[in-house]
């Protein structure tokens, strides 16, 4: 009798244990799905915020009388001087750095805020998104493929009803990448490899599966994990678990609604508790608020030293992805770190550097 009772007791305990495991798994799955929804919602919100901010700047520039007159008179030197001065003034007074360019009605570069090297260069062959303005006069902001993938706010310029060209404000996902990293999520912006025939400045970027990595300030520590996943499975399910990390996927579309790549989020499992009760949406809003506060703290930190937390070996990899505007600061920090190593150690460091895959591309 005692033996039968023991068997019944063990059976009941096993059933209770299995039910507990099942419901815990269900709750965990619901939480992961909820986090995936949060990621997508926040990404779309951030994209809209940045698109609207860029569009505001482009609209203001399109009404600048000096720029309009310079474009009408085909005075590229004056256009560059005015545009770069405006951008420098914005950066000095607000801390906000923008990239702006003016394009002629013949689809040639008239002036760019960050250099005057490519004035007069035709861009119509790889800016097919500008065909939109053949039938529309209203401004547009969207993710587009040019020589690089970016968010482009494009505003037509008119004077007395005559179409003169466009003004554009362009951004490259740096701020959005930093925003997600502030609460433990690493973002990777992936462009379909087929698009590199147009995106010629990305032909030597790191490749992952059939994508080329677009954002430059990505977290390198997850690359090996991403290289080992099945992207077809990821796109189908929306989420995968590998190396104690949750990996989420969201499609990327250009202004015409065409799929051109995807956004991949990596959330290490130990950050999962940061996203609290999946039924309590206010918890995520608190996290976003925390991230905004974090950005303020980080801004003060970066003013002192943007690369203080990177090792010398990491700086070897970073040198290829640093924007022109930050290169002087980067080099100063790198020289200080490299000074601590011997000549033989520096040579070995360079020999261990990985070379990323090169893609052959051409302008159609």
Coordinates of C-alpha atoms in Angstrom, one line a residue:
X1 CA 0.0 0.0 0.0
X2 CA 2.8 2.4 0.9
X3 CA 4.5 1.6 -2.3
X4 CA 1.4 2.5 -4.3
X5 CA 1.0 5.7 -2.4
X6 CA 4.6 6.6 -3.1
X7 CA 4.1 6.0 -6.8
X8 CA 0.9 8.1 -6.8
X9 CA 2.8 10.9 -4.9
X10 CA 5.7 10.8 -7.3
X11 CA 3.3 10.9 -10.2
X12 CA 1.5 13.9 -8.8
X13 CA 4.8 15.7 -8.1
X14 CA 5.9 15.0 -11.7
X15 CA 2.7 16.3 -13.1
X16 CA 2.9 19.5 -11.0
X17 CA 6.5 19.9 -12.0
X18 CA 5.7 19.5 -15.7
X19 CA 2.8 21.9 -15.4
X20 CA 5.1 24.4 -13.7
X21 CA 7.7 24.1 -16.4
X22 CA 5.1 24.4 -19.1
X23 CA 3.5 27.6 -17.7
X24 CA 6.9 29.1 -16.9
X25 CA 7.9 28.4 -20.6
X26 CA 4.6 30.0 -21.8
X27 CA 5.2 33.1 -19.6
X28 CA 8.8 33.4 -20.8
X29 CA 7.6 33.1 -24.5
X30 CA 4.9 35.7 -23.9
X31 CA 7.5 38.0 -22.4
X32 CA 9.9 37.5 -25.3
X33 CA 7.1 38.2 -27.8
X34 CA 6.2 41.3 -25.8
X35 CA 9.8 42.5 -25.8
X36 CA 9.9 41.9 -29.6
X37 CA 6.8 44.1 -30.0
X38 CA 8.4 46.8 -27.8
X39 CA 11.6 46.7 -30.0
X40 CA 9.7 47.2 -33.2
X41 CA 7.5 49.9 -31.7
X42 CA 10.5 51.8 -30.3
X43 CA 12.4 51.4 -33.6
X44 CA 9.6 52.8 -35.6
X45 CA 9.1 55.7 -33.1
X46 CA 12.9 56.5 -33.2
X47 CA 12.9 56.4 -37.0
X48 CA 10.0 58.8 -37.1
X49 CA 11.5 61.1 -34.5
X50 CA 14.8 61.3 -36.5
X51 CA 13.0 61.6 -39.8
X52 CA 11.0 64.5 -38.5
X53 CA 14.0 66.2 -36.9
X54 CA 15.9 65.9 -40.2
X55 CA 12.9 67.2 -42.2
X56 CA 12.6 70.3 -40.0
X57 CA 16.2 71.1 -40.7
X58 CA 15.9 70.5 -44.4
X59 CA 12.8 72.7 -44.6
X60 CA 14.6 75.5 -42.8
X61 CA 17.6 75.2 -45.1
X62 CA 15.3 75.2 -48.2
X63 CA 14.0 78.7 -47.2
X64 CA 17.5 80.2 -46.7
X65 CA 17.7 83.1 -49.2
X66 CA 21.4 83.0 -49.4
X67 CA 21.5 79.3 -50.3
X68 CA 18.7 79.7 -52.9
X69 CA 20.5 82.6 -54.6
X70 CA 23.8 80.7 -54.6
X71 CA 22.1 77.7 -56.2
X72 CA 20.3 79.9 -58.8
X73 CA 23.6 81.6 -59.7
X74 CA 25.5 78.3 -59.7
X75 CA 28.0 79.6 -57.2
X76 CA 29.2 76.4 -55.6
X77 CA 31.9 78.0 -53.5
X78 CA 29.4 80.4 -51.9
X79 CA 26.9 77.5 -51.4
X80 CA 29.5 75.4 -49.6
X81 CA 30.6 78.4 -47.4
X82 CA 27.0 79.2 -46.4
X83 CA 26.0 75.6 -45.8
X84 CA 29.0 74.7 -43.7
X85 CA 28.7 77.9 -41.7
X86 CA 25.1 77.1 -40.9
X87 CA 25.9 73.5 -39.8
X88 CA 28.8 74.7 -37.7
X89 CA 26.6 77.3 -36.0
X90 CA 24.0 74.6 -35.2
X91 CA 26.6 72.3 -33.7
X92 CA 28.2 75.1 -31.7
X93 CA 24.9 76.3 -30.2
X94 CA 23.0 73.1 -29.8
X95 CA 25.6 70.3 -29.9
X96 CA 23.7 68.8 -32.8
X97 CA 25.7 67.7 -35.8
X98 CA 23.9 67.4 -39.1
X99 CA 24.9 66.5 -42.6
X100 CA 23.3 68.6 -45.3
X101 CA 23.7 68.7 -49.0
X102 CA 22.2 70.6 -51.9
X103 CA 21.5 68.9 -55.2
X104 CA 20.9 70.7 -58.5
X105 CA 17.9 70.1 -60.7
X106 CA 20.2 68.2 -63.0
X107 CA 20.9 65.8 -60.1
X108 CA 24.5 67.0 -59.5
X109 CA 26.0 67.7 -56.1
X110 CA 26.0 71.5 -55.7
X111 CA 27.3 71.7 -52.1
X112 CA 27.8 69.5 -49.0
X113 CA 28.3 70.7 -45.5
X114 CA 31.1 68.3 -44.7
X115 CA 33.4 68.8 -47.7
X116 CA 33.7 70.5 -51.1
X117 CA 35.4 67.7 -52.9
X118 CA 32.6 66.3 -55.0
X119 CA 30.9 69.4 -56.2
X120 CA 29.5 68.9 -59.6
X121 CA 29.4 65.1 -59.3
X122 CA 26.3 63.5 -60.9
X123 CA 24.3 61.3 -58.6
X124 CA 21.2 60.4 -60.6
X125 CA 22.4 56.9 -61.5
X126 CA 22.4 55.8 -57.8
X127 CA 19.7 58.1 -56.3
X128 CA 16.7 56.4 -57.9
X129 CA 14.6 57.6 -55.0
X130 CA 14.7 61.1 -56.5
X131 CA 12.5 59.9 -59.3
X132 CA 9.7 60.4 -56.8
X133 CA 9.9 64.2 -57.3
X134 CA 9.2 63.8 -61.0
X135 CA 5.5 63.6 -60.0
X136 CA 5.5 65.1 -56.5
X137 CA 6.4 68.5 -55.1
X138 CA 6.0 67.7 -51.4
X139 CA 9.1 66.9 -49.2
X140 CA 9.8 63.3 -48.3
X141 CA 11.8 61.6 -45.6
X142 CA 12.6 57.9 -45.7
X143 CA 15.4 55.2 -45.5
X144 CA 17.1 55.2 -48.9
X145 CA 20.1 53.7 -50.6
X146 CA 22.6 56.1 -52.1
X147 CA 26.3 55.7 -51.9
X148 CA 25.5 54.7 -48.3
X149 CA 22.4 53.6 -46.6
X150 CA 20.8 56.4 -44.6
X151 CA 17.8 58.4 -43.5
X152 CA 17.3 61.1 -46.1
X153 CA 15.0 64.1 -45.6
X154 CA 14.7 65.7 -49.1
X155 CA 13.0 69.0 -49.8
X156 CA 12.6 70.5 -53.3
X157 CA 13.8 74.1 -53.7
X158 CA 11.7 76.6 -55.7
X159 CA 12.1 80.3 -56.5
X160 CA 9.3 82.1 -58.2
X161 CA 7.8 78.8 -59.2
X162 CA 11.0 77.6 -60.8
X163 CA 12.4 74.3 -59.6
X164 CA 16.1 74.8 -58.7
X165 CA 17.1 71.5 -56.9
X166 CA 16.9 69.9 -53.5
X167 CA 18.2 70.3 -50.0
X168 CA 18.8 67.1 -48.0
X169 CA 19.6 66.3 -44.4
X170 CA 21.1 62.9 -44.0
X171 CA 21.8 60.7 -40.9
X172 CA 23.2 57.2 -40.6
X173 CA 21.6 55.5 -37.6
X174 CA 24.3 56.4 -35.1
X175 CA 21.9 58.1 -32.7
X176 CA 19.4 55.3 -32.9
X177 CA 22.1 52.6 -32.3
X178 CA 23.3 54.6 -29.3
X179 CA 19.7 54.9 -28.0
X180 CA 19.1 51.2 -28.0
X181 CA 22.5 50.4 -26.4
X182 CA 21.6 52.6 -23.5
X183 CA 19.3 50.0 -22.2
X184 CA 21.2 46.9 -23.1
X185 CA 20.1 46.3 -26.7
X186 CA 22.6 46.2 -29.6
X187 CA 21.3 47.2 -33.0
X188 CA 22.6 46.1 -36.3
X189 CA 21.4 47.8 -39.5
X190 CA 21.8 45.3 -42.4
X191 CA 21.5 46.1 -46.1
X192 CA 20.8 43.4 -48.7
X193 CA 24.1 42.7 -50.5
X194 CA 22.3 43.2 -53.8
X195 CA 22.0 46.8 -53.0
X196 CA 25.8 47.4 -52.9
X197 CA 25.8 47.9 -56.7
X198 CA 24.4 51.2 -55.7
X199 CA 25.9 51.7 -52.2
X200 CA 29.4 51.8 -53.5
X201 CA 30.8 53.3 -50.3
X202 CA 29.8 50.2 -48.3
X203 CA 31.5 47.7 -50.5
X204 CA 34.2 47.0 -47.9
X205 CA 31.9 47.0 -44.9
X206 CA 31.6 43.9 -42.8
X207 CA 29.3 41.3 -44.3
X208 CA 26.9 39.0 -42.3
X209 CA 25.2 36.2 -44.2
X210 CA 23.7 38.0 -47.3
X211 CA 23.8 41.4 -45.8
X212 CA 26.3 44.3 -45.4
X213 CA 26.5 46.0 -42.0
X214 CA 25.5 49.7 -42.4
X215 CA 25.8 51.3 -39.0
X216 CA 29.3 52.0 -38.0
X217 CA 29.0 52.3 -34.2
X218 CA 27.8 48.6 -33.7
X219 CA 28.9 46.3 -30.9
X220 CA 31.5 44.0 -32.3
X221 CA 31.1 41.4 -29.5
X222 CA 28.0 39.9 -31.1
X223 CA 29.3 39.5 -34.6
X224 CA 30.4 35.9 -34.2
X225 CA 26.9 35.0 -32.9
X226 CA 25.2 36.7 -35.9
X227 CA 27.6 35.0 -38.3
X228 CA 26.4 31.6 -37.0
X229 CA 22.6 32.0 -37.2
X230 CA 20.1 31.0 -39.9
X231 CA 18.8 34.3 -41.1
X232 CA 16.0 32.7 -43.1
X233 CA 14.7 31.1 -39.9
X234 CA 15.2 34.4 -38.0
X235 CA 13.2 36.4 -40.6
X236 CA 10.4 33.8 -40.5
X237 CA 10.1 33.5 -36.7
X238 CA 11.2 37.1 -35.8
X239 CA 13.3 35.8 -32.9
X240 CA 16.0 33.3 -32.2
X241 CA 18.0 32.3 -29.1
X242 CA 21.7 31.6 -29.4
X243 CA 24.8 32.0 -27.1
X244 CA 22.5 33.1 -24.2
X245 CA 21.2 36.0 -26.4
X246 CA 17.8 36.8 -27.8
X247 CA 18.0 38.0 -31.5
X248 CA 15.1 39.9 -33.0
X249 CA 14.5 40.9 -36.6
X250 CA 12.5 43.6 -38.3
X251 CA 12.2 44.3 -42.0
X252 CA 13.6 47.5 -43.5
X253 CA 11.8 49.2 -46.4
X254 CA 12.7 52.2 -48.5
X255 CA 10.4 55.1 -49.4
X256 CA 8.7 53.0 -52.1
X257 CA 7.9 50.2 -49.7
X258 CA 10.5 47.8 -51.1
X259 CA 12.4 45.5 -48.8
X260 CA 16.1 46.4 -48.8
X261 CA 17.4 44.7 -45.6
X262 CA 16.6 44.4 -42.0
X263 CA 17.2 45.6 -38.4
X264 CA 18.6 43.1 -36.0
X265 CA 18.5 43.5 -32.2
X266 CA 20.6 41.5 -29.8
X267 CA 19.5 41.3 -26.2
X268 CA 21.8 39.3 -23.9
X269 CA 19.8 37.1 -21.5
X270 CA 21.2 38.8 -18.4
X271 CA 19.5 42.0 -19.5
X272 CA 16.1 40.3 -19.8
X273 CA 15.1 41.3 -16.2
X274 CA 15.5 45.0 -17.2
X275 CA 12.2 44.5 -19.2
X276 CA 10.1 43.9 -16.2
X277 CA 6.4 42.7 -16.1
X278 CA 5.4 42.0 -19.7
X279 CA 1.8 43.2 -18.8
X280 CA 3.0 46.4 -17.4
X281 CA 3.7 48.7 -20.4
X282 CA 4.8 51.5 -18.1
X283 CA 7.9 49.5 -17.2
X284 CA 9.2 50.0 -20.7
X285 CA 8.4 53.7 -20.7
X286 CA 10.5 54.0 -17.5
X287 CA 13.3 52.2 -19.3
X288 CA 13.1 54.6 -22.2
X289 CA 13.2 57.5 -19.8
X290 CA 16.2 56.0 -18.1
X291 CA 17.9 55.8 -21.5
X292 CA 17.3 59.5 -22.2
X293 CA 18.9 60.3 -18.8
X294 CA 21.8 57.9 -19.7
X295 CA 22.3 59.8 -23.0
X296 CA 22.8 63.1 -21.1
X297 CA 25.4 61.4 -18.8
X298 CA 27.1 59.8 -21.7
X299 CA 27.3 63.2 -23.5
X300 CA 29.2 64.7 -20.6
X301 CA 31.4 61.6 -20.5
X302 CA 32.2 61.7 -24.2
X303 CA 33.1 65.4 -24.0
X304 CA 36.0 64.3 -21.8
X305 CA 37.1 61.1 -23.6
X306 CA 34.9 59.2 -26.1
X307 CA 37.2 56.2 -26.4
X308 CA 38.6 55.9 -22.8
X309 CA 36.9 52.5 -22.2
X310 CA 38.3 50.9 -25.4
X311 CA 41.5 48.8 -25.3
X312 CA 44.4 49.4 -27.7
X313 CA 43.5 46.2 -29.6
X314 CA 39.9 47.4 -30.0
X315 CA 41.2 50.7 -31.4
X316 CA 42.9 48.8 -34.2
X317 CA 39.4 47.6 -35.4
X318 CA 37.7 50.9 -34.7
X319 CA 40.0 53.0 -37.0
X320 CA 38.0 51.9 -40.1
X321 CA 34.6 52.9 -38.9
X322 CA 35.4 56.4 -37.4
X323 CA 33.7 59.3 -39.1
X324 CA 35.8 62.0 -40.5
X325 CA 34.5 64.5 -37.9
X326 CA 35.7 62.3 -35.0
X327 CA 39.0 61.1 -36.4
X328 CA 41.2 63.7 -34.7
X329 CA 39.8 62.9 -31.3
X330 CA 40.1 59.1 -32.0
X331 CA 43.8 59.4 -33.1
X332 CA 44.8 61.4 -30.0
X333 CA 43.3 58.8 -27.8
X334 CA 44.7 55.9 -29.8
X335 CA 48.3 57.4 -29.7
X336 CA 48.1 57.6 -25.9
X337 CA 47.1 53.9 -25.7
X338 CA 49.7 52.7 -28.3
X339 CA 52.5 54.5 -26.5
X340 CA 52.2 51.9 -23.7
X341 CA 53.2 49.0 -26.0
X342 CA 56.5 48.0 -27.4
X343 CA 57.2 47.9 -31.1
X344 CA 57.0 44.0 -31.2
X345 CA 53.6 44.1 -29.4
X346 CA 52.2 46.7 -31.8
X347 CA 53.3 44.6 -34.8
X348 CA 51.7 41.5 -33.3
X349 CA 48.5 43.5 -32.7
X350 CA 48.3 44.5 -36.3
X351 CA 49.1 41.0 -37.6
X352 CA 46.1 39.6 -35.6
X353 CA 43.8 42.2 -37.1
X354 CA 41.0 40.5 -39.1
X355 CA 40.3 41.6 -42.7
X356 CA 36.7 42.0 -43.6
X357 CA 35.3 40.6 -46.8
X358 CA 35.5 42.9 -49.8
X359 CA 32.6 43.1 -52.2
X360 CA 33.0 44.2 -55.8
X361 CA 30.5 46.9 -56.7
X362 CA 29.9 49.2 -59.6
X363 CA 27.6 52.1 -60.5
X364 CA 24.8 51.0 -62.8

